[in-house]
């Protein structure tokens, strides 16, 4: 099993294209075609329930079975994807008068998936984070929103908050602090 997974990871490191797989049941067979006469770049051609590997002139067909846990996503991303565009919005002055304040990170990207992470100058932040699913926009781009709920005192004290949105190997990160905002 571990050998199969390592083989998949090795092969996917040179795959071009974008594929998102959320598998139920949690077993999936990939067929990866690698053209031996080219640069060795492969592509996931299909998923099959039965493996049938073959060798053709100049082309290797490699069959791999991978077992995923429920809800696991396999994302194969093209390195030519553009980095997401981000807007990071501060909490409203009205919200700062309450016991909670919300920062909003708005991302626009060319694909329908992304990883979002928040940090403060104290390190990674996971509590109080809500991130929406990506939604396709009329211009065919995708947008998503991520919200971080904090205590107003954390904002008022001048703590720096950062939102990082990653698509494949490309990412954009923006930071904001109270001093960046006009009263």
Coordinates of C-alpha atoms in Angstrom, one line a residue:
X1 CA 0.0 0.0 0.0
X2 CA 2.7 2.5 1.0
X3 CA 4.7 1.6 -2.1
X4 CA 1.6 2.2 -4.3
X5 CA 1.0 5.6 -2.7
X6 CA 4.7 6.6 -3.1
X7 CA 4.5 5.6 -6.8
X8 CA 1.4 7.7 -7.2
X9 CA 3.0 10.7 -5.5
X10 CA 6.1 10.4 -7.7
X11 CA 4.0 10.2 -10.8
X12 CA 1.7 13.0 -9.9
X13 CA 4.6 15.3 -9.3
X14 CA 5.0 15.5 -13.1
X15 CA 1.3 15.5 -14.1
X16 CA -0.2 18.4 -15.9
X17 CA -3.9 19.4 -15.7
X18 CA -6.4 19.9 -12.9
X19 CA -8.4 17.1 -11.4
X20 CA -10.3 17.1 -8.1
X21 CA -11.4 13.7 -6.9
X22 CA -13.6 13.1 -3.8
X23 CA -14.1 9.4 -3.8
X24 CA -17.0 7.3 -2.5
X25 CA -16.4 4.4 -2.1
X26 CA -12.9 5.2 -1.0
X27 CA -11.1 3.1 -3.7
X28 CA -10.0 4.6 -7.0
X29 CA -7.8 3.3 -9.8
X30 CA -6.0 5.9 -11.9
X31 CA -4.5 5.3 -15.3
X32 CA -1.6 7.6 -15.9
X33 CA -0.2 7.8 -19.4
X34 CA 3.4 8.9 -19.8
X35 CA 4.8 9.5 -23.3
X36 CA 8.4 8.2 -23.2
X37 CA 9.4 10.1 -26.3
X38 CA 8.4 13.5 -24.7
X39 CA 9.4 15.1 -21.5
X40 CA 8.0 12.4 -19.4
X41 CA 4.9 14.4 -18.5
X42 CA 1.8 12.3 -17.9
X43 CA -1.9 12.9 -17.5
X44 CA -4.6 11.1 -15.6
X45 CA -6.7 9.7 -18.4
X46 CA -9.5 8.0 -16.6
X47 CA -10.5 6.1 -13.5
X48 CA -11.3 2.4 -13.8
X49 CA -12.7 -0.1 -11.4
X50 CA -10.5 -2.9 -12.9
X51 CA -6.9 -2.4 -13.6
X52 CA -5.5 -3.3 -17.0
X53 CA -1.9 -2.2 -17.6
X54 CA -0.3 -2.4 -21.0
X55 CA 2.8 -1.3 -22.8
X56 CA 2.6 0.4 -26.2
X57 CA 5.4 1.7 -28.5
X58 CA 6.8 4.8 -26.8
X59 CA 4.0 5.1 -24.3
X60 CA 3.8 3.6 -20.8
X61 CA 0.4 3.1 -19.3
X62 CA 0.8 2.9 -15.5
X63 CA -2.1 1.7 -13.4
X64 CA -2.4 2.6 -9.7
X65 CA -4.9 1.8 -7.1
X66 CA -5.2 4.2 -4.2
X67 CA -7.4 4.0 -1.1
X68 CA -8.7 7.2 0.3
X69 CA -10.4 8.0 3.6
X70 CA -14.0 9.3 3.4
X71 CA -14.0 12.9 2.1
X72 CA -10.3 12.9 1.1
X73 CA -9.5 15.1 -1.9
X74 CA -6.8 14.4 -4.4
X75 CA -5.9 17.6 -6.3
X76 CA -3.6 17.5 -9.2
X77 CA -2.8 21.0 -10.2
X78 CA -1.1 22.5 -13.3
X79 CA 1.9 24.7 -12.3
X80 CA 0.8 27.3 -14.8
X81 CA -2.3 28.2 -12.8
X82 CA -2.4 31.9 -11.8
X83 CA -2.1 32.9 -8.2
X84 CA -5.5 33.9 -6.6
X85 CA -6.4 37.6 -6.3
X86 CA -7.2 38.5 -2.7
X87 CA -9.0 41.2 -0.8
X88 CA -8.7 41.3 3.0
X89 CA -11.3 43.3 4.8
X90 CA -11.2 44.6 8.5
X91 CA -14.0 44.3 11.0
X92 CA -16.6 47.1 10.9
X93 CA -16.5 49.8 13.6
X94 CA -20.0 48.7 14.7
X95 CA -18.8 45.1 15.1
X96 CA -15.9 46.2 17.3
X97 CA -18.4 47.6 19.8
X98 CA -19.6 44.0 20.4
X99 CA -17.8 40.9 21.8
X100 CA -16.8 39.6 18.3
X101 CA -15.1 41.0 15.3
X102 CA -14.8 39.4 11.8
X103 CA -12.1 39.7 9.2
X104 CA -13.1 38.7 5.7
X105 CA -10.7 37.2 3.0
X106 CA -12.2 37.3 -0.5
X107 CA -10.4 35.3 -3.2
X108 CA -10.9 35.1 -6.9
X109 CA -9.2 32.4 -8.9
X110 CA -9.3 30.4 -12.1
X111 CA -10.2 27.0 -10.6
X112 CA -12.9 25.9 -8.2
X113 CA -10.7 24.8 -5.3
X114 CA -8.2 26.4 -2.9
X115 CA -6.6 25.9 0.5
X116 CA -7.1 28.8 2.9
X117 CA -5.1 29.4 6.0
X118 CA -5.1 32.2 8.6
X119 CA -2.2 33.3 10.8
X120 CA -1.6 36.0 13.3
X121 CA 1.7 37.2 14.7
X122 CA 1.2 34.5 17.3
X123 CA 1.1 31.7 14.6
X124 CA -1.5 29.7 12.8
X125 CA -5.1 30.4 13.6
X126 CA -7.8 27.6 13.2
X127 CA -10.5 28.5 15.8
X128 CA -13.1 30.9 14.5
X129 CA -12.5 30.2 10.8
X130 CA -15.3 29.6 8.3
X131 CA -14.5 29.1 4.7
X132 CA -17.1 28.8 2.0
X133 CA -16.9 26.5 -1.0
X134 CA -15.7 28.1 -4.3
X135 CA -18.6 29.4 -6.4
X136 CA -18.3 30.0 -10.2
X137 CA -18.8 33.6 -11.1
X138 CA -20.5 34.9 -14.3
X139 CA -17.1 35.6 -15.8
X140 CA -16.2 31.9 -15.4
X141 CA -13.7 32.6 -12.6
X142 CA -14.3 31.2 -9.1
X143 CA -14.8 33.1 -5.8
X144 CA -14.6 32.0 -2.2
X145 CA -14.9 33.8 1.1
X146 CA -13.1 32.9 4.4
X147 CA -14.0 34.6 7.6
X148 CA -12.0 34.8 10.9
X149 CA -13.9 35.7 14.0
X150 CA -11.7 37.3 16.7
X151 CA -12.1 39.3 19.9
X152 CA -12.2 43.0 19.4
X153 CA -9.3 43.4 21.8
X154 CA -7.1 41.3 19.5
X155 CA -7.8 43.8 16.7
X156 CA -7.5 46.9 18.8
X157 CA -4.1 45.8 20.3
X158 CA -2.6 46.0 16.8
X159 CA -2.2 42.2 16.2
X160 CA -1.4 41.4 12.5
X161 CA -3.7 38.9 10.8
X162 CA -2.8 37.2 7.5
X163 CA -4.9 35.2 5.0
X164 CA -3.1 32.9 2.6
X165 CA -5.0 31.3 -0.4
X166 CA -3.2 28.5 -2.3
X167 CA -4.1 27.0 -5.6
X168 CA -1.8 24.1 -6.4
X169 CA 1.7 25.5 -5.9
X170 CA 0.7 29.1 -6.4
X171 CA -0.5 31.3 -3.5
X172 CA -1.3 34.8 -2.5
X173 CA -1.0 36.1 1.1
X174 CA -2.3 39.4 2.5
X175 CA -1.9 40.8 5.9
X176 CA -3.9 43.5 7.8
X177 CA -3.7 45.2 11.1
X178 CA -5.6 48.0 12.8
X179 CA -3.0 50.6 11.8
X180 CA -3.6 49.8 8.1
X181 CA -7.2 51.1 8.4
X182 CA -8.5 54.6 8.8
X183 CA -10.8 55.3 11.6

